[in-house]
CSV table of C-alpha atoms in Angstrom, one decimal:
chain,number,residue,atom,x,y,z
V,24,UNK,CA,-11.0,-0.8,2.6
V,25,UNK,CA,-14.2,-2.8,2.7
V,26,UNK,CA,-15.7,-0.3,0.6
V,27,UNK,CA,-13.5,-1.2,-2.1
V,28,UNK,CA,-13.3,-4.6,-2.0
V,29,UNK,CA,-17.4,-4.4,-2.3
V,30,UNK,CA,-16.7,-2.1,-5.4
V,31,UNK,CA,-14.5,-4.7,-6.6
V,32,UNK,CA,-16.4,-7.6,-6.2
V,33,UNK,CA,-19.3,-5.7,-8.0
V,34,UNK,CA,-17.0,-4.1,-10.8
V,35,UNK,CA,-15.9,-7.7,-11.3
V,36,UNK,CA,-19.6,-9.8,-11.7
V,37,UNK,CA,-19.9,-6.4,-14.1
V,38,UNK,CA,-22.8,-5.4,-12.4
V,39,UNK,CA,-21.3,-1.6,-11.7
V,40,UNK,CA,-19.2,0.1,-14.4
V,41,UNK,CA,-15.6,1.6,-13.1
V,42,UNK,CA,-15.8,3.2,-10.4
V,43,UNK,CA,-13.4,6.4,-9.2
V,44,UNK,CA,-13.9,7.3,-5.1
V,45,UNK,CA,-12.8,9.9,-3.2
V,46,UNK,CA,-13.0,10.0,0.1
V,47,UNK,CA,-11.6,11.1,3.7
V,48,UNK,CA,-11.0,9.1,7.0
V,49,UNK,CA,-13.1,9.7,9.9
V,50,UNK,CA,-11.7,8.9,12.5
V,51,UNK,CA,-8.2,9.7,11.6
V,52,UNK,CA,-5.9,6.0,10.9
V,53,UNK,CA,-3.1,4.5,10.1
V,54,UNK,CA,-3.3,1.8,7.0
V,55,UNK,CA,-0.4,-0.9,6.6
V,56,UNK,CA,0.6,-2.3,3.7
V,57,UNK,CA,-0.6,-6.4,3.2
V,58,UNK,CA,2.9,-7.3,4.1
V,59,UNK,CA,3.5,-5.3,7.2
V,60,UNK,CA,3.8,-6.5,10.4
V,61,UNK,CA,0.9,-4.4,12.6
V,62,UNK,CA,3.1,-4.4,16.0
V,63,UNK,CA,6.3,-3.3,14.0
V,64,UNK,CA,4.4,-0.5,11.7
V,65,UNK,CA,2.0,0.7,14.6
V,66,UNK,CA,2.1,2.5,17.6
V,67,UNK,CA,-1.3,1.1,18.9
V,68,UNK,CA,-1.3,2.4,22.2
V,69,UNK,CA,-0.7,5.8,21.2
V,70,UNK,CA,-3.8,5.1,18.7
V,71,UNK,CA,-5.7,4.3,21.2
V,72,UNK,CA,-4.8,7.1,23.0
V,73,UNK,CA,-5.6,9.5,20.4
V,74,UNK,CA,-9.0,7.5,19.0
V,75,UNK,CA,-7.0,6.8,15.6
V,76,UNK,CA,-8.1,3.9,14.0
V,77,UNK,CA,-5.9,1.2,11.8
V,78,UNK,CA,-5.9,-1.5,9.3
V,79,UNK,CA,-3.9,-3.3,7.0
V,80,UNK,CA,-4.7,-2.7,3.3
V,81,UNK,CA,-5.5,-5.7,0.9
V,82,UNK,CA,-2.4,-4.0,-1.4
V,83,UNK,CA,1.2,-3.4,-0.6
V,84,UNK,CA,2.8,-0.9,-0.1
V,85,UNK,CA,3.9,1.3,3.3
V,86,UNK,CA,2.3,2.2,6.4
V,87,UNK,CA,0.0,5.7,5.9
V,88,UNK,CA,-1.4,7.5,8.7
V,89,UNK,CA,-4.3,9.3,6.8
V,90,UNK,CA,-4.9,12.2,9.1
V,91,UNK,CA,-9.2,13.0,8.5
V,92,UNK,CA,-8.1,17.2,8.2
V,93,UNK,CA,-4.6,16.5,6.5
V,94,UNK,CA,-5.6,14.5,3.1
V,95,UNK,CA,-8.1,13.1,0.4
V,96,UNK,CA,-7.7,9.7,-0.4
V,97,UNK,CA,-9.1,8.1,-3.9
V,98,UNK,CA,-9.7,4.2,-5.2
V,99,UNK,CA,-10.1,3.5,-8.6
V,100,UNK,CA,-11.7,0.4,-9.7
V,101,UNK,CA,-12.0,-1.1,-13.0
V,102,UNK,CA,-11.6,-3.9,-14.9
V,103,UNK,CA,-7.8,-4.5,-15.7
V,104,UNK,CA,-8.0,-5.0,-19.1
V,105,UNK,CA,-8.9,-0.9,-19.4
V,106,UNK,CA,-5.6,-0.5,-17.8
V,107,UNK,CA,-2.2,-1.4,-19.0
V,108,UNK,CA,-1.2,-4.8,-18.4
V,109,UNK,CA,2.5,-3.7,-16.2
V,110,UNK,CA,1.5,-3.1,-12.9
V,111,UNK,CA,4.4,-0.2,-13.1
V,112,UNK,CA,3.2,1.4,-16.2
V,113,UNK,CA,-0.9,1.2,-14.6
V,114,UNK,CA,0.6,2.9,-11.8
V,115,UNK,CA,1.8,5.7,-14.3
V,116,UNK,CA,-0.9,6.2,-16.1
V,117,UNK,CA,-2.8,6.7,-12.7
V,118,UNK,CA,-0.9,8.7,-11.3
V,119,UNK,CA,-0.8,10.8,-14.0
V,120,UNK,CA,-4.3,11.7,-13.7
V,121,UNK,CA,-3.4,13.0,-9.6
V,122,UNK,CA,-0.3,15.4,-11.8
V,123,UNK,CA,-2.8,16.2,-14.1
V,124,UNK,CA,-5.1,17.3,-11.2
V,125,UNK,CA,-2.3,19.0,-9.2
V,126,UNK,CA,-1.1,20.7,-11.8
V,127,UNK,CA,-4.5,22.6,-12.0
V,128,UNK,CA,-3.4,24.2,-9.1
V,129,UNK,CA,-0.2,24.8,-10.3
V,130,UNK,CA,1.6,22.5,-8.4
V,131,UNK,CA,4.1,20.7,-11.0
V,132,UNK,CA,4.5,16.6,-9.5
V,133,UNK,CA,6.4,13.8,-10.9
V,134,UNK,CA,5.7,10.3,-11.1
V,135,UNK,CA,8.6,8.8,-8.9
V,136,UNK,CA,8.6,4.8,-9.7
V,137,UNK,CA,7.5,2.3,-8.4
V,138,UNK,CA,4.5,4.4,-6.7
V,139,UNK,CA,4.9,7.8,-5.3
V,140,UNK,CA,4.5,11.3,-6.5
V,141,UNK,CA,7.2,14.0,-5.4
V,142,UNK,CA,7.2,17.9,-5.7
V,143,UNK,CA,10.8,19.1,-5.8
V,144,UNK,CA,11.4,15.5,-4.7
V,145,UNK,CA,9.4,15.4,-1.7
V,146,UNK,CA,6.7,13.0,-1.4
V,147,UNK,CA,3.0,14.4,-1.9
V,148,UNK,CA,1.4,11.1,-2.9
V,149,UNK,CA,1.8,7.3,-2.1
V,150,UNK,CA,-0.2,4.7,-3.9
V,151,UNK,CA,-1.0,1.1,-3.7
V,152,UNK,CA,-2.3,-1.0,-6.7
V,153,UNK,CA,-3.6,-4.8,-6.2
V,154,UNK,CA,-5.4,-6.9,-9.4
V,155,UNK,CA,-7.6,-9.9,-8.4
V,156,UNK,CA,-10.0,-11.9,-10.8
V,157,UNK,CA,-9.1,-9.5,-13.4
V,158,UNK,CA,-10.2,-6.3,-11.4
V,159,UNK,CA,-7.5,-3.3,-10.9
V,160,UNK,CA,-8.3,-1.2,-7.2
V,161,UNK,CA,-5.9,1.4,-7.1
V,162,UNK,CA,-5.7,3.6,-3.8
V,163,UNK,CA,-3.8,6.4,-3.0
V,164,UNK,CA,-3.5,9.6,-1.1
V,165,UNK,CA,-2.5,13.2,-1.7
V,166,UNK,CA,-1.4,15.1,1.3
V,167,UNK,CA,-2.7,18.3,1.9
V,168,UNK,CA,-1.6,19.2,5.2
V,169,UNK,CA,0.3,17.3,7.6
V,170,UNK,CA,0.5,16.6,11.1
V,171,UNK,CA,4.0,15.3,11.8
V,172,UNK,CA,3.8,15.1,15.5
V,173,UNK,CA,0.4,12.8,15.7
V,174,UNK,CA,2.1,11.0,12.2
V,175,UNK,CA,5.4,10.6,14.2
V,176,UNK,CA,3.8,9.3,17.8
V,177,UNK,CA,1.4,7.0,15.7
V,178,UNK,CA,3.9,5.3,13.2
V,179,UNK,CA,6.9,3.7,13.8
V,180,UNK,CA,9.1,5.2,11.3
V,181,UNK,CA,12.1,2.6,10.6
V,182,UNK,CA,15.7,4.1,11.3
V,183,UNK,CA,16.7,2.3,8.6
V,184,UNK,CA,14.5,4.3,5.4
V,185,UNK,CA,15.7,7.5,7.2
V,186,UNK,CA,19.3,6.8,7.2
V,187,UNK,CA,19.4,4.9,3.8
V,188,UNK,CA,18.1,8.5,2.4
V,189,UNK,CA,20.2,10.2,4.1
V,190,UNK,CA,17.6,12.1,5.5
V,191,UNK,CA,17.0,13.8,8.8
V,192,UNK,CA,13.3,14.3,9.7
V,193,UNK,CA,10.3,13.3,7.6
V,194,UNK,CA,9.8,17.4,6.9
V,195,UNK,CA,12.4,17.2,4.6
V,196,UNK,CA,11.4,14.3,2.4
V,197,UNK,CA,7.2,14.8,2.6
V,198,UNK,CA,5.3,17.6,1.5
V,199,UNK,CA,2.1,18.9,1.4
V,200,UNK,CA,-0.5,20.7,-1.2
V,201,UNK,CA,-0.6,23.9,1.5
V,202,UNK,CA,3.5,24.3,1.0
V,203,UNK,CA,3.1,25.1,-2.4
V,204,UNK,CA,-0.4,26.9,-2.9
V,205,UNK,CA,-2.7,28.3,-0.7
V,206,UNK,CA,-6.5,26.4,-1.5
V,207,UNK,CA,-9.1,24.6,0.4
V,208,UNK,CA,-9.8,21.0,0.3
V,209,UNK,CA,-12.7,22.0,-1.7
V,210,UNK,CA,-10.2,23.0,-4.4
V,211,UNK,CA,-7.9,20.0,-4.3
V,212,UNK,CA,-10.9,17.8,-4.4
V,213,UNK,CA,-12.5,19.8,-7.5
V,214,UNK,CA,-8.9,19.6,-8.9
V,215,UNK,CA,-8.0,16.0,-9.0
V,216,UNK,CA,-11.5,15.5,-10.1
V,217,UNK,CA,-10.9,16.9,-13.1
V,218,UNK,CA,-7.8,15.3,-13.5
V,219,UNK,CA,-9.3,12.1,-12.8
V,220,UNK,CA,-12.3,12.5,-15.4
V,221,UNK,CA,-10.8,14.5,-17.7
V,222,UNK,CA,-12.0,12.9,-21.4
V,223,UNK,CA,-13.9,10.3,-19.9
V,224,UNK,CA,-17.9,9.7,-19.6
V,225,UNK,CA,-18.8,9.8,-16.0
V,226,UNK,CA,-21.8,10.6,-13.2
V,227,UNK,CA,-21.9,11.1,-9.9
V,228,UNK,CA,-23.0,8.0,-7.8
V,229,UNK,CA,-23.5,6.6,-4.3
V,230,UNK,CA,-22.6,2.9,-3.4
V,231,UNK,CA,-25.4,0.2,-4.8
V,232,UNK,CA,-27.1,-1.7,-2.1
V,233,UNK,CA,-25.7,-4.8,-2.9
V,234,UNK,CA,-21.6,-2.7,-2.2
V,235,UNK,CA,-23.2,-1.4,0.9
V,236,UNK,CA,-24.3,-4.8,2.3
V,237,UNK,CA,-21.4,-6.1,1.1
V,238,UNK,CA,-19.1,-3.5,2.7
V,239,UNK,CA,-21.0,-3.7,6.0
V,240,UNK,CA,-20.1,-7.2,6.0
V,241,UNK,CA,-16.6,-7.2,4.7
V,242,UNK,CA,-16.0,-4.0,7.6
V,243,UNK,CA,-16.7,-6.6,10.5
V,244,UNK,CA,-15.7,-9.9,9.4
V,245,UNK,CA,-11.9,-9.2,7.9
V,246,UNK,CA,-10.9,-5.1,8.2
V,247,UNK,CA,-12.2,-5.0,12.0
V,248,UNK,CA,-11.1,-8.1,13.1
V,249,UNK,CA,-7.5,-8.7,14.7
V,250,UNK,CA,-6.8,-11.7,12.7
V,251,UNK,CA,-6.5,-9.7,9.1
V,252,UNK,CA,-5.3,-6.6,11.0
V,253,UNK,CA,-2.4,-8.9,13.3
V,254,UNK,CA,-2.0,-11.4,10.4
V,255,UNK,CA,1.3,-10.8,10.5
U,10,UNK,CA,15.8,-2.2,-2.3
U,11,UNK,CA,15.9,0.1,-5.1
U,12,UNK,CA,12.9,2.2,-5.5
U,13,UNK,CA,13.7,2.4,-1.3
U,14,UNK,CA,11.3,-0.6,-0.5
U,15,UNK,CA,12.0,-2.0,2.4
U,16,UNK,CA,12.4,-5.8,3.5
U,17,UNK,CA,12.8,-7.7,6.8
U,18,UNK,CA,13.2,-11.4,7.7
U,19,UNK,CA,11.5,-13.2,10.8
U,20,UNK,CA,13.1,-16.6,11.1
U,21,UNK,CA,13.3,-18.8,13.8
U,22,UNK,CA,16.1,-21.7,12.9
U,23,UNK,CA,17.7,-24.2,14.8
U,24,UNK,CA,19.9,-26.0,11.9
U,25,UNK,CA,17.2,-25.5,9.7
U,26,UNK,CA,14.6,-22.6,9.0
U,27,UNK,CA,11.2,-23.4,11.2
U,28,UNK,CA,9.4,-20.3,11.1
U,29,UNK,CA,9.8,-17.2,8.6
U,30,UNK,CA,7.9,-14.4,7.7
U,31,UNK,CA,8.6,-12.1,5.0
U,32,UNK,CA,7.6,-8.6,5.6
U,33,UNK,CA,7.8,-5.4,4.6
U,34,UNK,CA,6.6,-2.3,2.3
U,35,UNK,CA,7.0,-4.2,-1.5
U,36,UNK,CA,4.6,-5.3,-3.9
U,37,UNK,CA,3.6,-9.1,-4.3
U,38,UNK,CA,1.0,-10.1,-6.4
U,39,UNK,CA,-1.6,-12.2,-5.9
U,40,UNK,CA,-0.4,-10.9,-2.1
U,41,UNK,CA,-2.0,-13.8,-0.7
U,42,UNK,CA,1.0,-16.1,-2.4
U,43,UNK,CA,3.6,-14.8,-0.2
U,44,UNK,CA,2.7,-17.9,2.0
U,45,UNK,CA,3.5,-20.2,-0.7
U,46,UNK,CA,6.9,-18.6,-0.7
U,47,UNK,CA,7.6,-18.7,2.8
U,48,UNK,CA,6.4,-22.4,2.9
U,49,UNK,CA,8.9,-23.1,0.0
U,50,UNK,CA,11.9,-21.8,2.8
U,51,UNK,CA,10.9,-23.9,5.5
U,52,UNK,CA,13.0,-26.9,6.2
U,53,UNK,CA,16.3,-24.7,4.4
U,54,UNK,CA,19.2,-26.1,6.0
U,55,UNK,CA,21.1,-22.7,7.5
U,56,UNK,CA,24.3,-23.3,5.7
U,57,UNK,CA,22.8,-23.6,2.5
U,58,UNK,CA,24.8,-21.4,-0.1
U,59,UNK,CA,22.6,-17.7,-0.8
U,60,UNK,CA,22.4,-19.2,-4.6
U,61,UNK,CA,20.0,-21.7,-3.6
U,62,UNK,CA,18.2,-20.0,-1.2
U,63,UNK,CA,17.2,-17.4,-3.8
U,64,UNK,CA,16.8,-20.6,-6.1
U,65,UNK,CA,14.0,-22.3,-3.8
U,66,UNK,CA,12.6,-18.4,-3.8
U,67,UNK,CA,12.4,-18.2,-7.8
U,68,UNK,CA,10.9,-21.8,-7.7
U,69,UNK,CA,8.1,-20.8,-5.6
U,70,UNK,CA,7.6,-17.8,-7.4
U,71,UNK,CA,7.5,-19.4,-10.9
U,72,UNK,CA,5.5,-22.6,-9.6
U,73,UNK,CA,2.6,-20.1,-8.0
U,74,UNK,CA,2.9,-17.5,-11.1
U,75,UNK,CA,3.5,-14.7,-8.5
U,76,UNK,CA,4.7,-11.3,-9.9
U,77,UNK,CA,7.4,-9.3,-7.2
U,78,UNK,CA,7.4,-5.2,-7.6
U,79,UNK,CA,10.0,-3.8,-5.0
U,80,UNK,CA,12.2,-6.8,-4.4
U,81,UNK,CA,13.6,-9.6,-5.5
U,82,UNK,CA,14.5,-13.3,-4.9
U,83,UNK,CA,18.3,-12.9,-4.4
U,84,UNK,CA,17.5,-10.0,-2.2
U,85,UNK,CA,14.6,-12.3,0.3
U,86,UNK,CA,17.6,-14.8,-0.2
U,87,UNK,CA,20.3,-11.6,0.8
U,88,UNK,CA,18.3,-11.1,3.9
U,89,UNK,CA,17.8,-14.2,5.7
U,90,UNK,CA,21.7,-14.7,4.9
U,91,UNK,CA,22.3,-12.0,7.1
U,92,UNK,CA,20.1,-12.7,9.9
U,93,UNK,CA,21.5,-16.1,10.0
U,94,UNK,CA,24.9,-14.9,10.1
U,95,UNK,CA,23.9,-11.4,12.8
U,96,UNK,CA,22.5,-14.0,15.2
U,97,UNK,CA,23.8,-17.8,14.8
U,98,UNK,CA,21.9,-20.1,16.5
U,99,UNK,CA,18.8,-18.5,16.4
């Protein structure tokens, strides 16, 4: 999270040029949406337990636990006016780009408004999109395996999303790249790569020094500290 | 909500709203502004009509040029109806 605010602060003085991330959790966490309430969304004993780490997100959205084995998680950060000026239709064109790269492996995914991809209707991707002094930071995740008992004992799943969908158990309305094709996370990462850069001019990069100071600092003053993370 | 966003109400009211967090998984942009519309609901007499309560909402959206994705005035306005009327006197 503080790695892409940094990015965005940098993106927005125009001092980087648009910047696409992919990258894994380690440790394991759960991320809640800016409008969450922590103690409602979290089991944080049962994190603590396990060693899995949480945070609220600067965007919207739902609580994610982003398991380090079970997905790849990307951030796209660019100026907003490359992007269209709907928040919905900058989520699509996103988003395609994750279909484009999943379909590579022959996994056919649907945008499904306002912000998830489904396979056969289940959910393989959820994505949260913020815009601040004319930046765009897009994050997402596409799940490649999935542990439902640590996602289960670490989330508190509300009673009422399951019964409004008319829905019995989180196996039957989330899915995973494994169920459909059997590939490594080498070749989901390759994929969505190429379906994130396909047609456009890019190279390979690590974070400046001024994103990495910047991330340091943003990491202990706001995403570690209990009064972002408890803020409501 | 449709798009299956969900949104809950924390209100703490004696004939009047005192404290009142909106929460949930929606969109709300600039996402710091959700303050502004929680401040905007403060001081709402409890018997005012669901109209106006979704009024003060639209007001505070318009006034702090905030952008909602995932839910809507009359539903924030829906919701703290109901928890009014699911637990009266607070």
């Amino acid at each position: 999270m503080a790695v892409d605010e940094a990015i965005a602060e940098q993106v927005r003085k125009n001092k980087v040029s648009p910047t696409i991330r992919f990258y894994k959790w380690a440790p394991s966490a759960v991320s809640i949406g800016y409008f969450q309430s922590l103690q409602d969304e979290v089991n944080l004993a049962k994190c603590k337990e396990l060693g899995i780490d949480y945070v609220r997100r600067r965007t919207g959205g739902g609580a994610v636990y982003h398991d380090n084995k079970g997905e790849i998680t990307y951030s796209v950060i660019a100026p907003e006016r490359l992007f269209p000026k709907g928040i919905r239709e900058s989520y699509r064109v996103i988003c395609q780009w994750i279909i484009d790269g999943l379909g590579l492996l022959g996994i056919g995914a649907e945008f499904m408004p306002i912000n998830d991809l489904v396979v056969h209707g289940k959910k393989i991707s959820g994505n949260a999109q913020t815009r601040r002094d004319g930046v765009l930071t897009q994050h997402g995740t596409i799940l490649y395996d999935l542990d439902v008992r640590t996602m289960f004992s670490v989330l508190k799943v509300s009673n009422e999303k399951i019964s409004d969908k008319m829905i019995k158990s989180v196996e039957e309305r989330v899915t995973r790249v494994l169920n459909y094709k059997s590939v490594s996370q080498d070749d989901l990462y390759n994929a969505l790569l190429e379906g994130f850069t396909r047609g456009k001019e890019f190279s390979f990069d690590s974070l400046t020094r001024s994103e990495d100071i910047d991330a340091r600092r943003l990491a202990k003053e706001v995403y570690r500290s209990e009064a972002w993370n408890a803020m409501r | 909500m449709p798009g299956g966003k969900l949104l809950s109400i924390k209100l703490s009211y004696g004939s009047k709203i005192e404290k009142i967090q909106i929460l949930g998984d929606f969109f709300l942009y600039p996402e710091n502004k959700i303050t502004e519309i929680e401040k905007a609901l403060l001081d709402t007499p409890i018997t005012e009509s669901e109209d106006d309560v979704a009024a003060r909402v639209k007001k505070a959206v318009n006034d702090n040029n905030i952008e909602l994705v995932g839910i809507t005035p009359e539903a924030i306005a829906s919701v703290i109806k109901m928890a009014v009327v699911q637990r009266p006197g607070g």
